[in-house]
Coordinates of C-alpha atoms in Angstrom, one line a residue:
M155 CA 5.2 -81.3 -51.3
A156 CA 7.4 -81.5 -48.2
N157 CA 9.0 -84.8 -47.4
V158 CA 7.6 -86.6 -44.3
Q159 CA 11.1 -86.9 -43.0
D160 CA 11.3 -83.1 -42.9
F161 CA 8.5 -83.0 -40.3
K162 CA 10.5 -85.2 -37.8
P163 CA 12.7 -82.4 -36.3
Q164 CA 9.8 -80.0 -36.5
A165 CA 7.5 -82.5 -34.7
F166 CA 10.2 -83.0 -32.0
K167 CA 10.5 -79.3 -31.6
I168 CA 6.7 -78.9 -31.3
K169 CA 6.5 -81.6 -28.7
S170 CA 9.4 -80.0 -26.7
D171 CA 7.7 -76.6 -27.0
R172 CA 4.4 -78.1 -25.8
A173 CA 6.0 -79.8 -22.8
F174 CA 7.7 -76.5 -21.9
Q175 CA 4.4 -74.6 -22.2
L176 CA 2.7 -77.2 -19.9
A177 CA 5.5 -76.8 -17.4
I178 CA 5.2 -73.0 -17.4
A179 CA 1.5 -73.2 -17.0
L180 CA 1.7 -75.7 -14.1
I181 CA 4.4 -73.7 -12.3
S182 CA 2.4 -70.4 -12.7
G183 CA -0.7 -72.3 -11.3
I184 CA 1.3 -73.5 -8.3
L185 CA 2.6 -69.9 -7.8
M186 CA -1.1 -68.9 -7.6
G187 CA -1.6 -71.7 -5.1
L188 CA 0.9 -69.9 -2.8
T189 CA -1.4 -66.9 -2.5
P190 CA -3.9 -68.2 0.1
A191 CA -3.1 -69.8 3.4
P192 CA -0.8 -71.2 4.6
F193 CA 1.7 -69.2 2.5
N194 CA -0.3 -66.0 1.9
V195 CA 2.0 -64.6 -0.8
W196 CA -1.0 -62.6 -2.1
G197 CA 1.1 -60.4 -4.4
L198 CA 1.8 -63.3 -6.7
A199 CA -1.9 -63.3 -7.8
W200 CA -1.3 -60.1 -9.7
V201 CA 1.2 -61.8 -12.1
A202 CA 0.5 -65.6 -11.9
I203 CA -2.3 -65.6 -14.5
A204 CA -0.3 -63.6 -17.1
P205 CA 1.9 -66.6 -18.2
L206 CA -1.2 -68.6 -18.9
W207 CA -2.8 -65.7 -20.8
I208 CA 0.3 -65.5 -23.0
L209 CA 0.3 -69.2 -23.7
V210 CA -3.3 -69.2 -24.7
V211 CA -3.3 -65.9 -26.7
A212 CA 0.1 -65.6 -28.2
T213 CA 1.4 -69.1 -28.7
D214 CA 0.6 -70.5 -32.1
V215 CA 2.7 -73.4 -33.2
K216 CA 1.3 -73.4 -36.7
S217 CA 2.5 -69.9 -37.3
T218 CA 6.0 -70.9 -36.3
Y219 CA 6.0 -74.1 -38.3
P220 CA 3.5 -73.6 -41.2
S221 CA 4.1 -77.1 -42.7
A222 CA 3.8 -79.0 -39.5
P223 CA 0.7 -81.3 -39.5
L224 CA 0.3 -81.6 -35.7
T225 CA -1.1 -78.2 -34.7
T226 CA -4.7 -77.9 -33.3
P227 CA -6.2 -75.0 -31.4
R228 CA -7.5 -77.5 -28.8
F229 CA -4.0 -77.8 -27.5
K230 CA -4.3 -74.4 -25.9
I231 CA -6.8 -75.8 -23.4
L232 CA -4.1 -78.1 -22.0
P233 CA -1.9 -75.4 -20.5
A234 CA -5.1 -74.0 -18.9
I235 CA -5.9 -77.4 -17.4
A236 CA -2.3 -77.7 -16.1
W237 CA -2.6 -74.2 -14.6
G238 CA -5.9 -75.1 -12.9
L239 CA -4.5 -78.3 -11.5
G240 CA -1.5 -76.5 -10.1
Y241 CA -3.6 -73.7 -8.5
H242 CA -6.7 -75.6 -7.2
G243 CA -4.7 -78.7 -6.3
F244 CA -2.1 -76.8 -4.3
A245 CA -4.7 -74.5 -2.6
L246 CA -6.9 -77.5 -1.7
A247 CA -4.2 -79.7 -0.4
W248 CA -5.8 -79.4 3.1
I249 CA -8.4 -81.9 1.9
M250 CA -5.9 -84.6 2.6
G251 CA -6.3 -83.8 6.3
L252 CA -9.5 -85.9 6.2
H253 CA -7.3 -89.0 6.4
P254 CA -7.3 -91.2 8.4
L255 CA -10.9 -92.2 8.7
M256 CA -10.4 -95.4 10.6
W257 CA -12.5 -94.0 13.5
L258 CA -15.5 -94.3 11.1
G259 CA -14.7 -97.9 10.6
I260 CA -13.1 -97.3 7.2
P261 CA -9.8 -99.2 6.6
W262 CA -6.6 -97.3 6.0
L263 CA -6.3 -98.0 2.3
A264 CA -10.0 -97.1 1.7
S265 CA -9.5 -93.9 3.7
V266 CA -6.6 -92.9 1.5
T267 CA -8.6 -93.7 -1.6
I268 CA -11.7 -91.7 -0.5
V269 CA -9.6 -88.6 0.3
L270 CA -7.7 -88.8 -2.9
I271 CA -10.9 -89.1 -4.9
I272 CA -12.4 -86.1 -3.2
W273 CA -9.2 -84.0 -3.7
L274 CA -8.8 -85.0 -7.4
F275 CA -12.5 -84.5 -8.2
V276 CA -12.7 -80.9 -6.7
T277 CA -9.3 -80.0 -8.3
A278 CA -10.4 -81.3 -11.7
W279 CA -13.6 -79.4 -11.5
G280 CA -11.8 -76.1 -11.0
A281 CA -9.3 -77.0 -13.7
A282 CA -12.1 -77.7 -16.2
L283 CA -13.4 -74.1 -15.7
V284 CA -10.0 -72.7 -16.5
G285 CA -10.0 -74.9 -19.6
V286 CA -13.3 -73.5 -20.8
W287 CA -12.0 -69.9 -20.3
A288 CA -8.9 -70.8 -22.4
W289 CA -11.0 -72.2 -25.2
I290 CA -13.0 -69.0 -25.4
M291 CA -9.8 -66.9 -25.2
S292 CA -8.2 -69.0 -27.9
W293 CA -11.2 -68.4 -30.1
M294 CA -10.9 -64.7 -29.6
S295 CA -7.2 -64.7 -30.5
R296 CA -7.7 -66.8 -33.6
S297 CA -10.5 -64.4 -34.7
G298 CA -8.1 -61.4 -34.5
V299 CA -9.9 -59.7 -31.6
S300 CA -7.9 -56.6 -30.4
A301 CA -5.9 -56.7 -27.2
G302 CA -8.2 -54.3 -25.3
L303 CA -11.3 -56.4 -26.3
R304 CA -9.5 -59.6 -25.3
V305 CA -8.8 -58.1 -21.8
L306 CA -12.4 -57.0 -21.4
G307 CA -13.8 -60.3 -22.7
G308 CA -11.3 -62.5 -20.8
T309 CA -12.0 -60.7 -17.5
G310 CA -15.8 -61.0 -18.1
V311 CA -15.6 -64.6 -19.0
W312 CA -13.5 -65.5 -16.0
C313 CA -15.9 -63.7 -13.7
G314 CA -18.9 -65.3 -15.4
L315 CA -17.4 -68.8 -15.0
E316 CA -16.7 -68.2 -11.3
S317 CA -20.3 -66.9 -10.9
I318 CA -21.7 -70.1 -12.5
W319 CA -19.3 -72.2 -10.4
A320 CA -20.7 -70.5 -7.2
L321 CA -24.2 -71.7 -8.1
G322 CA -23.1 -75.3 -7.5
S323 CA -21.6 -77.0 -4.5
L324 CA -17.9 -77.0 -5.3
N325 CA -17.0 -73.3 -4.9
W326 CA -14.0 -72.5 -2.7
T327 CA -10.9 -71.3 -4.6
S328 CA -12.2 -68.2 -6.3
V329 CA -9.3 -66.0 -7.4
S330 CA -10.7 -63.3 -5.1
Y331 CA -9.9 -65.1 -1.9
T332 CA -6.2 -65.0 -2.7
Q333 CA -6.1 -61.5 -1.3
S334 CA -7.7 -62.3 2.1
P335 CA -6.9 -61.5 4.9
H336 CA -3.9 -59.3 4.1
N337 CA -4.8 -57.0 1.2
L338 CA -7.7 -55.2 2.9
A339 CA -7.6 -52.3 0.5
I340 CA -8.3 -54.4 -2.5
L341 CA -10.9 -56.5 -0.6
H342 CA -13.0 -53.4 -0.1
L343 CA -13.7 -53.4 -3.8
G344 CA -16.1 -56.2 -2.8
Q345 CA -18.5 -53.6 -1.5
I346 CA -19.0 -52.5 -5.2
S347 CA -20.0 -55.8 -6.7
G348 CA -19.0 -58.6 -4.4
A349 CA -16.1 -61.0 -4.6
M350 CA -16.2 -60.8 -8.4
T351 CA -15.0 -57.2 -8.3
V352 CA -11.8 -58.5 -6.7
T353 CA -11.6 -61.3 -9.2
A354 CA -12.1 -58.8 -12.1
A355 CA -9.3 -56.6 -10.7
I356 CA -6.8 -59.4 -10.5
V357 CA -7.7 -60.9 -13.9
S358 CA -7.7 -57.6 -15.8
V359 CA -4.3 -56.6 -14.4
N360 CA -2.9 -60.0 -15.4
G361 CA -4.4 -59.7 -18.8
L362 CA -3.0 -56.2 -19.4
L363 CA 0.5 -57.4 -18.3
A364 CA 0.2 -60.3 -20.7
E365 CA -0.9 -58.2 -23.6
A366 CA 1.9 -55.7 -22.8
W367 CA 4.4 -58.5 -23.0
I368 CA 2.9 -59.7 -26.3
A369 CA 3.0 -56.2 -27.7
S370 CA 6.6 -55.7 -26.7
R371 CA 7.7 -59.0 -28.2
R372 CA 6.2 -57.9 -31.5
Q373 CA 8.6 -54.9 -31.5
R374 CA 12.2 -55.3 -32.5
E375 CA 13.1 -53.3 -29.4
P376 CA 10.6 -54.0 -26.5
R377 CA 9.0 -50.8 -25.2
K378 CA 8.8 -50.5 -21.4
T379 CA 6.1 -47.9 -21.7
V380 CA 3.5 -50.6 -22.6
Y381 CA 3.6 -51.8 -18.9
L382 CA 2.4 -48.4 -17.7
V383 CA -1.2 -49.4 -18.3
P384 CA -1.3 -52.5 -16.1
I385 CA 0.8 -50.8 -13.4
S386 CA -1.5 -47.8 -13.4
L387 CA -4.6 -49.9 -13.2
F388 CA -3.1 -51.8 -10.3
L389 CA -2.4 -48.6 -8.4
V390 CA -5.8 -47.0 -9.2
L391 CA -7.7 -50.1 -8.0
H392 CA -5.7 -50.1 -4.7
L393 CA -6.4 -46.4 -4.2
I394 CA -10.1 -46.9 -4.7
G395 CA -10.1 -49.7 -2.2
F396 CA -8.0 -47.7 0.2
G397 CA -10.5 -44.9 0.0
L398 CA -13.3 -47.3 1.0
Y399 CA -11.1 -48.8 3.7
S400 CA -10.3 -45.4 5.2
R401 CA -13.9 -44.5 5.9
P402 CA -14.5 -44.3 9.7
L403 CA -16.9 -46.8 11.3
I404 CA -19.6 -44.8 13.0
E405 CA -21.3 -47.0 15.6
A406 CA -24.3 -45.9 17.7
P407 CA -24.0 -46.9 21.4
N408 CA -27.5 -48.3 21.4
A409 CA -26.5 -50.7 18.6
A410 CA -23.9 -52.4 20.7
L411 CA -24.3 -56.1 21.4
K412 CA -22.0 -58.2 23.6
V413 CA -21.7 -61.7 22.2
G414 CA -20.1 -64.7 23.8
I415 CA -18.3 -67.3 21.8
I416 CA -17.6 -70.9 22.8
Q417 CA -15.0 -73.0 21.0
G418 CA -15.8 -76.4 22.4
N419 CA -12.8 -78.3 20.9
V420 CA -14.7 -81.7 20.8
P421 CA -13.0 -83.7 18.1
T422 CA -15.3 -85.2 15.5
R423 CA -13.7 -88.6 16.0
I424 CA -15.1 -88.7 19.6
K425 CA -18.2 -86.5 19.1
L426 CA -20.4 -89.4 18.1
F427 CA -19.7 -91.5 21.1
S428 CA -20.5 -91.2 24.8
D429 CA -17.3 -89.5 25.8
G430 CA -17.8 -86.9 23.1
L431 CA -21.4 -86.3 24.1
R432 CA -20.4 -85.9 27.7
R433 CA -17.6 -83.4 26.8
A434 CA -19.9 -81.4 24.6
L435 CA -22.6 -81.0 27.2
E436 CA -20.1 -80.1 29.9
S437 CA -18.1 -77.7 27.7
Y438 CA -21.1 -75.7 26.3
S439 CA -23.1 -75.6 29.5
T440 CA -20.1 -74.5 31.6
G441 CA -18.9 -72.0 28.9
Y442 CA -22.4 -70.6 28.6
R443 CA -22.7 -69.9 32.3
T444 CA -19.2 -68.3 32.5
L445 CA -19.9 -66.0 29.5
V446 CA -23.2 -64.9 30.9
D447 CA -21.5 -64.1 34.2
R448 CA -19.1 -61.9 32.1
G449 CA -22.0 -59.9 30.7
A450 CA -22.7 -61.7 27.4
E451 CA -26.1 -60.8 26.1
V452 CA -26.2 -63.9 23.9
V453 CA -23.8 -66.9 23.3
L454 CA -22.8 -68.4 19.9
T455 CA -21.8 -72.1 19.6
P456 CA -20.2 -73.9 16.6
E457 CA -21.8 -76.1 13.9
G458 CA -23.0 -79.3 15.5
A459 CA -22.0 -78.3 19.0
L460 CA -24.4 -80.8 20.4
P461 CA -24.1 -83.9 18.3
F462 CA -27.7 -85.1 18.8
L463 CA -31.2 -84.0 17.9
W464 CA -32.0 -81.0 20.0
E465 CA -35.5 -82.3 20.6
G466 CA -34.4 -85.9 21.0
M467 CA -32.9 -85.7 24.4
N468 CA -34.8 -85.6 27.7
R469 CA -34.6 -81.9 28.6
T470 CA -34.2 -82.6 32.3
Q471 CA -31.0 -84.5 31.4
N472 CA -29.7 -81.7 29.1
P473 CA -27.4 -79.4 31.0
V474 CA -27.4 -76.8 28.2
Y475 CA -31.1 -76.5 28.3
Q476 CA -31.1 -76.3 32.1
A477 CA -28.3 -73.6 32.0
V478 CA -30.5 -71.4 29.6
L479 CA -33.5 -71.7 32.0
E480 CA -31.2 -70.8 34.9
K481 CA -29.4 -67.8 33.4
G482 CA -32.2 -66.5 31.1
V483 CA -29.9 -65.4 28.3
P484 CA -30.4 -66.6 24.7
V485 CA -28.0 -69.0 22.9
W486 CA -27.4 -69.6 19.2
L487 CA -27.0 -73.3 19.2
G488 CA -25.5 -75.5 16.5
T489 CA -27.3 -78.8 16.4
F490 CA -29.3 -81.2 14.2
V491 CA -33.1 -81.0 13.6
P492 CA -35.2 -83.7 12.1
Q493 CA -37.3 -82.9 9.0
G494 CA -39.4 -85.7 7.8
T495 CA -37.1 -88.7 7.4
R496 CA -34.0 -86.6 7.0
Y497 CA -32.0 -84.0 9.0
T498 CA -30.8 -80.5 8.8
Q499 CA -27.6 -79.0 10.1
S500 CA -29.1 -76.0 11.9
L501 CA -28.4 -73.0 14.1
L502 CA -31.2 -72.4 16.6
T503 CA -32.0 -69.4 18.7
I504 CA -32.9 -70.8 22.1
A505 CA -34.9 -68.2 24.0
P506 CA -34.6 -67.7 27.8
N507 CA -37.6 -70.1 28.3
G508 CA -35.6 -72.9 26.5
E509 CA -37.7 -72.8 23.3
A510 CA -36.3 -72.5 19.8
V511 CA -37.7 -69.3 18.4
S512 CA -35.7 -69.1 15.1
R513 CA -33.8 -71.5 12.9
Y514 CA -31.3 -71.4 10.0
N515 CA -30.6 -74.6 8.1
K516 CA -27.3 -75.0 6.3
V517 CA -27.7 -74.4 2.6
K518 CA -24.5 -75.6 1.0
L519 CA -23.9 -79.1 2.1
V520 CA -20.4 -80.6 1.7
P521 CA -20.4 -83.1 -1.2
L522 CA -19.4 -86.6 -0.1
G523 CA -19.5 -85.4 3.5
E524 CA -23.1 -84.4 4.1
Y525 CA -24.7 -85.7 1.0
T526 CA -23.7 -87.9 -1.9
P527 CA -23.8 -86.4 -5.4
F528 CA -24.5 -88.8 -8.2
Q529 CA -25.9 -91.3 -5.7
D530 CA -26.4 -94.1 -8.1
L531 CA -22.8 -93.8 -9.3
L532 CA -20.9 -93.0 -6.1
G533 CA -23.1 -94.3 -3.4
G534 CA -21.6 -97.7 -3.4
L535 CA -18.1 -96.5 -3.9
I536 CA -17.7 -93.8 -1.2
N537 CA -19.0 -94.1 2.3
R538 CA -20.5 -90.9 3.6
L539 CA -18.3 -89.0 6.0
S540 CA -21.1 -87.3 7.8
P541 CA -21.8 -88.1 11.5
I542 CA -25.5 -88.4 10.6
R543 CA -26.0 -91.7 8.7
A544 CA -28.4 -90.2 6.1
D545 CA -28.1 -87.6 3.5
M546 CA -28.9 -84.3 5.1
L547 CA -31.5 -81.9 3.8
P548 CA -30.2 -78.5 2.5
G549 CA -31.8 -75.3 3.7
S550 CA -33.6 -72.8 1.4
P551 CA -31.4 -69.9 0.1
D552 CA -34.1 -67.4 1.1
Q553 CA -34.1 -67.9 4.9
Q554 CA -34.4 -65.1 7.4
F555 CA -32.9 -65.4 10.9
D556 CA -34.9 -63.2 13.3
T557 CA -33.8 -63.2 16.9
P558 CA -34.7 -61.2 20.1
L559 CA -31.4 -59.3 19.6
G560 CA -31.8 -58.4 16.0
Q561 CA -31.8 -60.0 12.6
A562 CA -28.7 -61.9 11.6
A563 CA -27.2 -63.1 8.4
V564 CA -26.1 -66.7 9.1
G565 CA -23.8 -69.1 7.4
I566 CA -22.9 -72.6 8.6
C567 CA -19.4 -73.8 7.7
Y568 CA -19.3 -74.3 3.9
D569 CA -21.9 -71.5 3.4
S570 CA -19.1 -69.0 4.0
A571 CA -17.7 -69.5 0.5
F572 CA -21.0 -68.4 -1.1
P573 CA -21.4 -64.6 -0.7
D574 CA -24.9 -64.4 -2.3
L575 CA -26.3 -66.4 0.6
F576 CA -25.3 -63.6 2.9
R577 CA -26.3 -60.8 0.5
A578 CA -29.8 -62.1 0.4
Q579 CA -30.1 -62.0 4.2
V580 CA -28.5 -58.6 4.5
A581 CA -30.7 -57.2 1.8
K582 CA -33.7 -58.3 3.9
G583 CA -32.4 -56.4 7.0
A584 CA -29.7 -58.5 8.7
E585 CA -27.7 -56.3 11.0
F586 CA -24.7 -58.6 11.7
I587 CA -23.2 -61.9 10.5
L588 CA -22.9 -65.1 12.4
T589 CA -21.0 -68.2 11.2
A590 CA -20.9 -71.5 13.0
S591 CA -18.5 -74.1 11.8
N592 CA -16.9 -77.4 12.5
L593 CA -13.4 -77.5 10.9
D594 CA -12.1 -80.6 12.6
P595 CA -10.1 -82.7 11.6
Y596 CA -8.5 -80.3 9.1
S597 CA -5.2 -78.4 9.6
T598 CA -4.8 -74.7 10.4
T599 CA -4.6 -74.2 6.6
L600 CA -8.3 -74.8 6.2
K601 CA -9.0 -72.8 9.3
A602 CA -7.2 -69.8 7.9
Q603 CA -8.8 -70.1 4.5
H604 CA -12.2 -70.4 6.1
Q605 CA -11.5 -67.2 8.1
A606 CA -10.4 -65.6 4.8
H607 CA -13.9 -66.2 3.4
D608 CA -15.7 -64.9 6.4
L609 CA -13.5 -61.8 6.4
M610 CA -14.5 -61.1 2.8
R611 CA -18.2 -61.5 3.7
A612 CA -17.8 -58.9 6.5
I613 CA -16.3 -56.3 4.2
E614 CA -18.7 -56.9 1.3
H615 CA -21.7 -56.4 3.4
D616 CA -20.3 -53.8 5.8
R617 CA -21.2 -55.9 8.8
W618 CA -19.6 -57.1 12.0
S619 CA -19.0 -60.9 11.9
V620 CA -18.8 -63.4 14.8
R621 CA -17.3 -66.8 14.1
A622 CA -17.7 -69.8 16.4
T623 CA -15.8 -73.0 15.3
N624 CA -15.3 -76.3 17.1
T625 CA -11.5 -76.3 16.9
G626 CA -10.5 -72.9 15.6
Y627 CA -10.2 -70.2 14.3
S628 CA -13.1 -68.6 16.1
G629 CA -13.1 -64.8 16.0
V630 CA -14.6 -61.4 15.7
I631 CA -14.2 -59.3 12.5
D632 CA -15.3 -55.7 12.0
P633 CA -16.8 -54.3 8.7
H634 CA -13.3 -53.3 7.5
G635 CA -12.0 -56.8 7.8
R636 CA -9.9 -56.2 10.9
I637 CA -9.7 -59.1 13.2
H638 CA -10.5 -58.0 16.8
W639 CA -10.0 -61.4 18.3
R640 CA -9.0 -64.8 17.0
S641 CA -8.8 -68.1 19.0
Q642 CA -6.0 -70.5 19.0
P643 CA -6.6 -73.8 17.2
D644 CA -7.4 -77.1 18.9
V645 CA -8.0 -75.7 22.3
Y646 CA -11.1 -75.0 24.4
E647 CA -11.7 -71.2 24.5
I648 CA -14.5 -68.9 25.5
H649 CA -14.5 -65.2 24.7
A650 CA -16.9 -62.2 24.9
D651 CA -16.7 -59.2 22.7
T652 CA -18.8 -56.2 21.6
I653 CA -20.1 -55.9 18.1
Y654 CA -22.5 -53.4 16.6
R655 CA -25.7 -53.8 14.6
R656 CA -25.6 -52.0 11.3
Q657 CA -28.2 -51.1 8.7
T658 CA -26.0 -49.7 5.9
K659 CA -26.3 -51.2 2.4
T660 CA -23.3 -51.4 0.1
L661 CA -23.7 -51.3 -3.7
Y662 CA -23.2 -55.1 -3.7
V663 CA -26.1 -55.6 -1.3
R664 CA -28.3 -53.3 -3.4
W665 CA -27.4 -54.5 -6.9
G666 CA -25.7 -57.8 -6.5
N667 CA -23.0 -59.0 -8.9
W668 CA -23.7 -56.4 -11.6
L669 CA -20.1 -56.0 -12.7
T670 CA -19.9 -59.5 -14.3
A671 CA -23.0 -58.9 -16.3
G672 CA -21.6 -55.5 -17.3
L673 CA -18.3 -56.9 -18.4
V674 CA -19.8 -59.7 -20.4
G675 CA -22.3 -57.3 -22.0
L676 CA -19.7 -54.8 -23.0
A677 CA -17.5 -57.5 -24.5
A678 CA -20.5 -58.9 -26.4
I679 CA -21.2 -55.4 -27.8
G680 CA -17.6 -55.0 -28.7
L681 CA -17.6 -58.3 -30.6
L682 CA -20.8 -57.4 -32.5
L683 CA -19.5 -54.0 -33.5
R684 CA -16.3 -55.6 -34.7
K685 CA -18.2 -58.1 -36.7
K686 CA -20.3 -55.3 -38.2
A687 CA -17.2 -53.3 -39.1
L688 CA -15.6 -56.4 -40.8
L689 CA -18.8 -57.0 -42.8
S690 CA -19.0 -53.4 -43.9
E691 CA -15.4 -53.5 -45.2
R692 CA -16.3 -56.4 -47.4

């Protein structure tokens, strides 16, 4: 039996190795965090998961030190959590822009505490999902699963976890959005099976790179040819995407629609008070009149453009209502609507007679901002950040927004990160996309990341997208993801542009996220066949 003293240098070496592994994982996660705005180094996404893959699959301390008593497979989850903290924490650093909240009556120290809790909670949630992925991958590597099956299974599991993540209320930093808005070719893969097609492309290339490195290390003389497979896949995926991107947009003249956009630039910190209300009424009524005079057939305003209940103000004292009666052109108005004892964040179609003829209610409410999750636990700890002093009521996922100018797929602010909300509306006949958002008081980093999500939705659904935000970036995006106009941040702007109503249906609109189910299913079949083969050998 080995002497306990013999384990001391081995134990020290193991601890040093583990610290090194955690550092590598954290650094590679931070590198992935550089891929979205504000840095937009999107190319790093194609290599930044590979180090984590290697650490989870190839690193086995016990095989290096057979007599060491400290090894446990659970350690492989820790590098994954470190990677997740690096990626999600870095990419979500814009959350800190919520501070200061003194204008809500929250003291400075409490404001810092609240913002830190939100940032850490969302970051930890994303890191936990990466940890689950690592646990499954570690199980496959310990079970002797082949490299090809590991790539298939690892890609399917990652996509499956992101798909489950999107069912909740904390989805934002999907691997897919690292390519938006610059890598338009690869984003067009979203037309095949949604955002998960882009995620699958990135994860599979990383997995093949990692497996190539592992295979080369097992040879006395590393073979460079093993890297041909991931490089070839990378090129083929981009060629397919470029083929979709290169298709011409054929627009019928009678499908044209001239839309006006108002970026009101009324900061949230004053919106709730008399000065903010006055500015909002003046900005949107004046902007509406100007845009109609420029030929706009309809005008879009941001989320919560009018910070009061639309039906709660005397209409004779509402200049926006009076402007609509005067000009006779519809407006898509962001405001609040009572529903029982609660409220909805809504976009209304106000017809030329001043009446609301259609309504979309925001589905994905912002946790700790528009509602309080785990109310019993967190309600007394964190003051709500919403301008409405009650939990808002979420809208139904199966809404339909019919307007006199055609059916639209609508998203209000946070909805933009949930592609299935738009798919459901386009599948029912929506001909263009509208998003209304209030991104104040966040920095341009969030504004750019939010635009990145909306750009992906335009490509996936093959629809023109019109964005109206309170403080930027408002814009117009065509079905190929090209930005035709984008506003400047933190200024008042109005703009009129022509979009086109479309009735095409991509594979994603028709079949949804079929790729994830296919990958998971093929991996499961592969594992079952392997198990059967092993049993037959016995």
